[in-house]
Coordinates of C-alpha atoms in Angstrom, one line a residue:
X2 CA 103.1 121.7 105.5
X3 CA 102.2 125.4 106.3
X4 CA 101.7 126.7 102.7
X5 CA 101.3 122.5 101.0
X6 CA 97.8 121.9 99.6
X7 CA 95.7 118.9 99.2
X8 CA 95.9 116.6 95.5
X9 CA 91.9 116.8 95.7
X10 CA 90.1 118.3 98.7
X11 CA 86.9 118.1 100.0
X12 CA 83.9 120.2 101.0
X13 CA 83.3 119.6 104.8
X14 CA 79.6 120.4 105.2
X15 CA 76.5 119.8 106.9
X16 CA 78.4 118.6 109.9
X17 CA 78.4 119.2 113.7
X18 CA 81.0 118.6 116.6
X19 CA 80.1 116.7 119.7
X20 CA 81.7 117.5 123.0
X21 CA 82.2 114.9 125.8
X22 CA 82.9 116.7 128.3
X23 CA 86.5 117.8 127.1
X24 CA 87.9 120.5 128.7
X25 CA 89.1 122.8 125.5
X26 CA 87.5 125.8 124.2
X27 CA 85.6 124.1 121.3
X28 CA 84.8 127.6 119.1
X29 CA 88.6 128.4 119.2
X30 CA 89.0 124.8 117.6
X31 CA 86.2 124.8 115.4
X32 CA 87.8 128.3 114.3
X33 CA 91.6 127.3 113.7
X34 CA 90.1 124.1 112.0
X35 CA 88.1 126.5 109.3
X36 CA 91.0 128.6 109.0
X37 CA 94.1 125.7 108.6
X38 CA 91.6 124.0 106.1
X39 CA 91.5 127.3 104.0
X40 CA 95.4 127.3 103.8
X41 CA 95.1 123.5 102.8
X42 CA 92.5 124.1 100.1
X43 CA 89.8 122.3 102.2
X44 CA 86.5 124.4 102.8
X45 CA 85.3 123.9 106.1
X46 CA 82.1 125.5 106.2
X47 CA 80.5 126.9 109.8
X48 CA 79.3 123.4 111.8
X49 CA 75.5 123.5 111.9
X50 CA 76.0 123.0 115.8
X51 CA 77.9 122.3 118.6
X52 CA 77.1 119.9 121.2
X53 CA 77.9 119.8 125.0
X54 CA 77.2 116.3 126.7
X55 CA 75.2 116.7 130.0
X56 CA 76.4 117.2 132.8
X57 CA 74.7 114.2 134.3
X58 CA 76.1 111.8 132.0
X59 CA 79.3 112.1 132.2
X60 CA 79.8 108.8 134.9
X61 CA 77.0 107.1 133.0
X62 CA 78.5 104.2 131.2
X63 CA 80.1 105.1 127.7
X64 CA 77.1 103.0 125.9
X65 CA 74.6 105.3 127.5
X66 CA 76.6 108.5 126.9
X67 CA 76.9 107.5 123.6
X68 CA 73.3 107.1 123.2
X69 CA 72.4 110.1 125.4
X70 CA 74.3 112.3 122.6
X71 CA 72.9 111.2 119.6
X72 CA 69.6 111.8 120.9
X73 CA 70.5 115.2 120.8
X74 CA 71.8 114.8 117.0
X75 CA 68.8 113.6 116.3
X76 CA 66.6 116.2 117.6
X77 CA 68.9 119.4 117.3
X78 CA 69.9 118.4 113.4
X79 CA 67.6 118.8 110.5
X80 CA 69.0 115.6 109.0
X81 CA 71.5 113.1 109.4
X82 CA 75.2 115.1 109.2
X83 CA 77.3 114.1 106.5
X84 CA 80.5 114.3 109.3
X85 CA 80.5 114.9 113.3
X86 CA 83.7 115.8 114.8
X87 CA 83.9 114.1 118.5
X88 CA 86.0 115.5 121.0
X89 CA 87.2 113.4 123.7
X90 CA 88.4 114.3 127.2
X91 CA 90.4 111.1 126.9
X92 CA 93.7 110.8 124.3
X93 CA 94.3 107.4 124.9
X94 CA 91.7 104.2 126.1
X95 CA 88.8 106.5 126.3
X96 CA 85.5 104.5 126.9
X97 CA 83.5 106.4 124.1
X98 CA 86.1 105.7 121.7
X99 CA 84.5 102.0 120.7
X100 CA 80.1 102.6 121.2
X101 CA 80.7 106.0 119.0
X102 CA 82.6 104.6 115.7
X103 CA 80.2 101.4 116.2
X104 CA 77.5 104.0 116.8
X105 CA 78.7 105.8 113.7
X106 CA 80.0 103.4 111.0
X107 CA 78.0 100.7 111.6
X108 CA 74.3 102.2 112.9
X109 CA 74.1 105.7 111.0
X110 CA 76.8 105.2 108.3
X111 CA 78.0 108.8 109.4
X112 CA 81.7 109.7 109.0
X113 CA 83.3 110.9 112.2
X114 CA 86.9 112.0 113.1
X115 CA 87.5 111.9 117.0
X116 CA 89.7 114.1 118.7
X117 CA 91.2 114.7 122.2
X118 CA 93.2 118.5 122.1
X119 CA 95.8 118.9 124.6
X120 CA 98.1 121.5 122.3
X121 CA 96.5 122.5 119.3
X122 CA 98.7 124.2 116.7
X123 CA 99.2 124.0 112.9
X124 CA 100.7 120.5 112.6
X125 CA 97.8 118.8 114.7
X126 CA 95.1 120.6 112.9
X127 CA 97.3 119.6 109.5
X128 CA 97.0 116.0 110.6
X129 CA 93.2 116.0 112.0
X130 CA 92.3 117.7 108.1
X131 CA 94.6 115.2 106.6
X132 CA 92.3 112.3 107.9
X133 CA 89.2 114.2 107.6
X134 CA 90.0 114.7 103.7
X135 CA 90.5 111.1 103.1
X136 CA 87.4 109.7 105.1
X137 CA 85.1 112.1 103.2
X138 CA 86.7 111.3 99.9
X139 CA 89.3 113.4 99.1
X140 CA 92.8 112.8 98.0
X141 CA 95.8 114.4 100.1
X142 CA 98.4 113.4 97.7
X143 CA 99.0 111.2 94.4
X144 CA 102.0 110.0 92.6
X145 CA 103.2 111.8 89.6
X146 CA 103.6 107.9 88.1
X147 CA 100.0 107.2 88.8
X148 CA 98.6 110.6 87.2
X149 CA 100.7 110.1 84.1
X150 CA 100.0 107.2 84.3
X151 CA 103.5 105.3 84.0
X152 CA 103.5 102.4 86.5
X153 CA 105.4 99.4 85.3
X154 CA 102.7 96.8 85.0
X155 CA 100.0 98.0 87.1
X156 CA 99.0 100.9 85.3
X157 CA 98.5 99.6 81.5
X158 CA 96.7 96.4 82.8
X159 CA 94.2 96.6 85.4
X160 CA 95.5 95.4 88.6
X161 CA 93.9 95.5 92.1
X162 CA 96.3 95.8 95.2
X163 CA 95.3 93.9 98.5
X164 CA 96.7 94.6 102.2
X165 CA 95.6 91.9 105.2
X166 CA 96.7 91.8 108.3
X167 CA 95.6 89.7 111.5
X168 CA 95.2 91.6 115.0
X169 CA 95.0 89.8 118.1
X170 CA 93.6 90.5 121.4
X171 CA 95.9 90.9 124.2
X172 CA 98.6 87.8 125.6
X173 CA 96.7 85.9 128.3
X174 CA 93.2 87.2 127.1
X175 CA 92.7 83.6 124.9
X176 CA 88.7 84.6 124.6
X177 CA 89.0 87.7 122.5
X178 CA 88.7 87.1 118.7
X179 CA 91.2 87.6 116.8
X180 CA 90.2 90.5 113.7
X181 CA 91.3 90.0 110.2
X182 CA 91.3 93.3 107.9
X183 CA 91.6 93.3 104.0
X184 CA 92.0 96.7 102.1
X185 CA 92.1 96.3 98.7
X186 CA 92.5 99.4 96.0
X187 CA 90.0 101.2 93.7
X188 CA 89.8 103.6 90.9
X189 CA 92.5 102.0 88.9
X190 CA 94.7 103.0 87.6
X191 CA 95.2 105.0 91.0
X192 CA 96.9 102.9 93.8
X193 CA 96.3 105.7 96.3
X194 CA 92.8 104.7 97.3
X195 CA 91.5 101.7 99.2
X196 CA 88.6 100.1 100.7
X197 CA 88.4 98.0 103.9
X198 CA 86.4 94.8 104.9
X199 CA 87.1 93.6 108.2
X200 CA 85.4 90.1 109.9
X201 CA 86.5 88.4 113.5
X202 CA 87.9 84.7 113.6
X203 CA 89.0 82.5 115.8
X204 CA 91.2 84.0 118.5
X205 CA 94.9 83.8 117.9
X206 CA 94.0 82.4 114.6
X207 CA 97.0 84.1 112.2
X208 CA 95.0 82.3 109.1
X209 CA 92.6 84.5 107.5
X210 CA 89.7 82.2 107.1
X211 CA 87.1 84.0 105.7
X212 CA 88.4 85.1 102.6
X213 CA 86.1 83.1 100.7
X214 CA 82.8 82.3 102.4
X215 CA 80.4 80.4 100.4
X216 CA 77.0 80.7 101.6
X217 CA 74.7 78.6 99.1
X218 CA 74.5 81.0 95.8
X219 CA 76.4 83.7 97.6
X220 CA 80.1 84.3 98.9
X221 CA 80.3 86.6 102.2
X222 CA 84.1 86.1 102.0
X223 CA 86.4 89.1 102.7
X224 CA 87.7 89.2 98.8
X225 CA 84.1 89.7 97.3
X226 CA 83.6 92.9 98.6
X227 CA 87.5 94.2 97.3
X228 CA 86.8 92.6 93.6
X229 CA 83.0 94.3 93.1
X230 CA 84.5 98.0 94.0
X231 CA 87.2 97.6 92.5
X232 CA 84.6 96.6 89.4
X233 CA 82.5 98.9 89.9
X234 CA 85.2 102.0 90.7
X235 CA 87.5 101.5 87.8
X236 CA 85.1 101.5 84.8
X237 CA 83.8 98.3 85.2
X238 CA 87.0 96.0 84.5
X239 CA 88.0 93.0 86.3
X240 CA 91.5 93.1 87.6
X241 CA 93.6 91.0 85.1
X242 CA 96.7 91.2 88.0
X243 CA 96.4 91.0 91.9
X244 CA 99.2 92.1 93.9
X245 CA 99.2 90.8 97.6
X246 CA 100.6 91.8 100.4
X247 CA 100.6 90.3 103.6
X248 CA 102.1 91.0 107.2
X249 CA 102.5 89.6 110.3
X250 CA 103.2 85.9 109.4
X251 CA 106.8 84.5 109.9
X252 CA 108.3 82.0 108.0
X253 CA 107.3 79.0 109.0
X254 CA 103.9 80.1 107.8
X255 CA 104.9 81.2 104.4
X256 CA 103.4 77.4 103.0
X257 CA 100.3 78.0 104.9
X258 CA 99.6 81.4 103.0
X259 CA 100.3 79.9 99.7
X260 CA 98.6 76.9 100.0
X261 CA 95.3 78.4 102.9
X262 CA 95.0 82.1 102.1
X263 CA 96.1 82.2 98.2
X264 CA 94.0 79.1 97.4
X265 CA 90.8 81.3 99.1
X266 CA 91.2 84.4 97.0
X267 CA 91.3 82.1 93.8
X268 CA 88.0 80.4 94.7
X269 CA 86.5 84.2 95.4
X270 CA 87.6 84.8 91.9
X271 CA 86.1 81.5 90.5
X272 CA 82.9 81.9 92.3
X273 CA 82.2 85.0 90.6
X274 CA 83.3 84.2 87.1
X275 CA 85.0 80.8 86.7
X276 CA 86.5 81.8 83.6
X277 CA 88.3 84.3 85.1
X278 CA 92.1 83.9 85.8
X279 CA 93.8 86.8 87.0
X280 CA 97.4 86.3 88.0
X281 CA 98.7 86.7 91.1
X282 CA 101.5 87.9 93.0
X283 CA 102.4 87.6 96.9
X284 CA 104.5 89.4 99.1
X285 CA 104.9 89.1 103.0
X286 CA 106.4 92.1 104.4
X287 CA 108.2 91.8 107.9
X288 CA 108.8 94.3 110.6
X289 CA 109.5 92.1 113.6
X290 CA 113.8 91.1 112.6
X291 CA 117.2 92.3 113.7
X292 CA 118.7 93.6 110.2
X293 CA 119.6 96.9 110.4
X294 CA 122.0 98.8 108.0
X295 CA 124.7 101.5 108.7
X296 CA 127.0 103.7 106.2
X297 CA 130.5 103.0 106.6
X298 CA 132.0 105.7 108.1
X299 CA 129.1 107.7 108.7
X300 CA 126.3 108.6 112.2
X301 CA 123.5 108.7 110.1
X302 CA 121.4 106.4 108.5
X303 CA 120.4 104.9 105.2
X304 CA 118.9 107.3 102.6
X305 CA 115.3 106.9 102.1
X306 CA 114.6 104.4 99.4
X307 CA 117.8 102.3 100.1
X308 CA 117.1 98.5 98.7
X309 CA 119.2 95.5 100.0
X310 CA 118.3 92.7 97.6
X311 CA 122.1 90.6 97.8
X312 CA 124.8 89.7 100.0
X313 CA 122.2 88.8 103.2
X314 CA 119.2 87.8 101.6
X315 CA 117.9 84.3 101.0
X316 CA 120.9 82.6 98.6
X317 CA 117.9 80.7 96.8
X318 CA 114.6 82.5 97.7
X319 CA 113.1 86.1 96.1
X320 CA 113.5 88.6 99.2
X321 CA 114.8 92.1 99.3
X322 CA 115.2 94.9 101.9
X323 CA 113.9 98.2 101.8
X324 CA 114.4 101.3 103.9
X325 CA 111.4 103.8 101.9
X326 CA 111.5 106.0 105.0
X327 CA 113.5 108.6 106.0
X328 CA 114.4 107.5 110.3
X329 CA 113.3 110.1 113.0
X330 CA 114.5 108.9 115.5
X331 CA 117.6 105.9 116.4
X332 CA 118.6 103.3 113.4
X333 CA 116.2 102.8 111.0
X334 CA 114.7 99.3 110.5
X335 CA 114.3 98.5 107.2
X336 CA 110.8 96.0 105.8
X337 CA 111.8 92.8 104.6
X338 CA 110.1 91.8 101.8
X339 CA 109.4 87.7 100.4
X340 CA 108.4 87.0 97.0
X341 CA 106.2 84.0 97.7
X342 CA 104.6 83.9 94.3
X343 CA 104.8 86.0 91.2
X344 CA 102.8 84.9 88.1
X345 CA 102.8 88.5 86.6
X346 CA 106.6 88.5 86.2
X347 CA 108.0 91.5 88.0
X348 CA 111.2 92.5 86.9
X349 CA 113.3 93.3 90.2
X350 CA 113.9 96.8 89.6
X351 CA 109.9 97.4 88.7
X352 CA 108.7 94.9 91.8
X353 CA 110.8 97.5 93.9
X354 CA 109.9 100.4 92.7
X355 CA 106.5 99.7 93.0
X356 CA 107.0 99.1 96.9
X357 CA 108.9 101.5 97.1
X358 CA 105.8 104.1 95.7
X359 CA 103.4 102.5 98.1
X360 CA 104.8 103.5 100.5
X361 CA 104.6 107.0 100.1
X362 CA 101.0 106.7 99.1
X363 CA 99.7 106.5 103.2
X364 CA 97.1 109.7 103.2
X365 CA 98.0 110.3 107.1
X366 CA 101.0 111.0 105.8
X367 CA 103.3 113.7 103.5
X368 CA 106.2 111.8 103.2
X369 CA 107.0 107.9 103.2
X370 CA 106.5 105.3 105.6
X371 CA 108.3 102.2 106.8
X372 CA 105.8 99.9 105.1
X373 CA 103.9 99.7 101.7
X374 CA 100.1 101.7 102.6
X375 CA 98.0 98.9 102.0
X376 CA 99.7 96.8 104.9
X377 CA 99.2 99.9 107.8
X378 CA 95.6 100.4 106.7
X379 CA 94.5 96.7 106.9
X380 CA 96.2 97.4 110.6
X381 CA 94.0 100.3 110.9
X382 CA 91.0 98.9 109.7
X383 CA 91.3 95.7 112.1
X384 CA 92.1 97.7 115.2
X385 CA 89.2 100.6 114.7
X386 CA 86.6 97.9 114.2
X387 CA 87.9 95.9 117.1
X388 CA 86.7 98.5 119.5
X389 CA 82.9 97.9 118.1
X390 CA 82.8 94.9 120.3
X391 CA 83.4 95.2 124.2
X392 CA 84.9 92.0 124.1
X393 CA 85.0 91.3 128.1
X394 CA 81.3 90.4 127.4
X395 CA 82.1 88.7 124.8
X396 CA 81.8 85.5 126.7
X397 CA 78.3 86.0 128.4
X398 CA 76.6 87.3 124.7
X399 CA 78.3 85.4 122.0
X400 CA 75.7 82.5 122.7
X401 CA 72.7 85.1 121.7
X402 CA 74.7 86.8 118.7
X403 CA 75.2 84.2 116.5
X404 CA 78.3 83.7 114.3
X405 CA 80.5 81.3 113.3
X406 CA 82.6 78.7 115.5
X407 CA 85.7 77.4 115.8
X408 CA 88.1 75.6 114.3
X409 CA 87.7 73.1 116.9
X410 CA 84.1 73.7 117.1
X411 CA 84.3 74.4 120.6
X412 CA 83.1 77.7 121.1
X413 CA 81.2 80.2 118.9
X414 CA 83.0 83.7 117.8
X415 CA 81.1 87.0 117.7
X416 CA 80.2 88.3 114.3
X417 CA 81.4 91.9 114.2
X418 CA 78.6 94.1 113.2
X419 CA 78.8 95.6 109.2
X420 CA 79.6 99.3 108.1
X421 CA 76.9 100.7 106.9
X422 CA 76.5 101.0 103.1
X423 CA 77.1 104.5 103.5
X424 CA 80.6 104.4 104.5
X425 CA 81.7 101.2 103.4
X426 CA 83.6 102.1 100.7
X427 CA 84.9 105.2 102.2
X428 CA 88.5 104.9 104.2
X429 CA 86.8 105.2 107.5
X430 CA 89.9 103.6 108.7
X431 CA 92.2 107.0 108.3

């Protein structure tokens, strides 16, 4: 992507970058980030400052280091940064990781991109601007069918596009909620940008039960929140069509999401105008099967964009096979796709060219991915706000938190604490 440039980029101002303790030159990265952004069209201005955590915090607890450097922020910024870039000694299971994006999303409403530089070099820069452009608000790429716009039935009637996805806690950790993310899209007719609400449940629940959450003259469901921006974003329309998509469930549970999760996101519509009757379609998409496809004759793989929709699909259901990604490395596995319910009448060829397009539609990413966009970032979204909650003290607080309980009514479940307004329509999740 040396000489590619970004659909819409960004200005990154009025930020700073945050150090904990890291061992990296952090001028020479702040440097080859201002120059790989100019190459992408992104103008990274000079960081107002940059901050090195104290020395005698670094085996404090993460909370406390945390707090310890946006104290600092505070007192060595003017105002509250539009950005802070935090560089972590860690790559993987870093402590900080969790108290700064809860410190960050959900205290200050300040967008952050964290870091941990072990080789730094044009494609890793390329990936942290990629990210950065998209939290802030910018667009890395867009479809040449959604500029036009030429979309089979999504782009001539307005039509909002939901991922969800469950994530659990860990086997044999039966205390940890379980974290249910919905993205939904915005700006229509655009299908390249999404919003994220995210609440915990019940652990090992694979239900989403708080897609519609009546609370007297109010609904604090996760749906609410993807139909006002999606209102409010595209010109003030309803959506006349909603296309779902939905992973991790296997088919025994296909009933259950027709008759528990579907049933949920037509009350959220009812509640707020119970005139309204949008139609609706559902997909589940599944990673986690054997199938795998060969070419007769040949080492490689499919070709991107390969569909299977005969021969060893259901002989009476609406499923289909895709393969939308080019495979790196080994076989590639292609997405299994179910039709559960289509009220807006997809033809086949339309339904699966319009998977197929989501899935090249992922802003981490210049080419296609295994899945349709809105499925990974309902992953994303449920695992980043996971880590706001230290959830092996879970047990001993959830009594003083509040939340809800149980199905079972046994034991109460920590509330996760809410983005600030600031981000919350931003893809923080990138």
């Amino acid at each position: 992507m040396l000489l590619q440039r970004l659909a819409r980029a960004c200005v990154v101002d009025r930020w700073a970058v945050v150090n904990f303790s890291a061992r990296c030159n952090t001028m020479n990265l702040v440097n080859d980030l201002i120059k790989c952004g100019g190459m992408k069209g992104i103008t990274v201005e000079k960081p107002h400052i940059v901050i090195e955590e104290n020395g005698s915090m670094r085996r404090a607890p993460a909370p406390k280091r945390v707090e310890d450097m946006f104290e600092q922020v505070k007192s060595k910024l003017p105002g509250a940064p539009k950005f802070l870039l935090c560089i972590l000694a860690e790559r993987k299971n870093s402590d900080v990781y969790g108290p700064w994006k809860r410190k960050c999303l959900a205290d200050f409403g300040i967008v952050t991109q964290c870091v941990a530089p072990t080789r730094v070099n044009d494609q890793y820069l390329t990936n942290v601007l990629l990210k950065i452009n998209a939290k802030l608000g910018g667009m890395n790429s867009l479809l040449q069918i959604e500029m036009s716009p030429s979309i089979p039935l999504v782009s001539k009637v307005p039509t909002l596009i939901l991922g969800m996805d469950v994530s659990h806690g860990s086997p044999g950790q039966s205390d940890i909620p379980s974290i249910a993310a919905v993205v939904g899209s915005r700006e229509w007719p655009l299908v390249s940008k999404y919003r994220a609400s995210v609440r915990s449940q019940s652990p090992k629940l694979e239900m989403i039960d708080s897609l519609f959450k009546p609370q007297g003259t109010d609904d604090d469901g996760l749906v609410r929140e993807c139909l006002i921006d999606f209102y409010t974003s595209s010109g003030k329309r309803k959506p006349d069509q909603i296309i779902i998509f939905r992973d991790g469930v296997s088919e025994s549970q296909f009933n259950q999401v027709l008759n528990i999760e579907l049933d949920q996101i037509i009350e959220a519509c009812k509640f707020l105008d119970e005139n309204w009757n949008p139609k609706f379609t559902l997909i589940v998409a599944q990673k986690n099967h054997h199938t795998k496809f060969f070419i007769p004759g040949s080492p490689d793989n499919v070709p991107p964009g390969t569909v299977v929709d005969n021969a060893v699909c259901h002989p009476r259901n609406y499923d289909f096979y895709m393969c939308a990604h080019a495979g790196m490395i080994g076989t590639t596995r292609p997405t299994h796709y179910h039709i559960l319910h289509d009220e807006i009448h997809f033809a086949a060829d339309d339904l699966q060219d319009l998977v197929h397009s989501l899935s090249y539609v992922y802003q981490r990413s210049t080419t296609a991915i295994s899945v349709v966009s809105p499925i990974c970032y309902a992953h994303l979204a449920a695992a980043q706000v996971a880590q706001f909650i230290k959830f092996d003290e879970m047990s001993e607080t959830s009594s003083s938190q509040g939340g809800g309980h149980t199905s079972a009514g046994s034991a109460p479940v920590q509330e996760l604490p809410r983005l600030h307004e600031k981000v919350r329509s931003s893809m923080f999740f990138c």
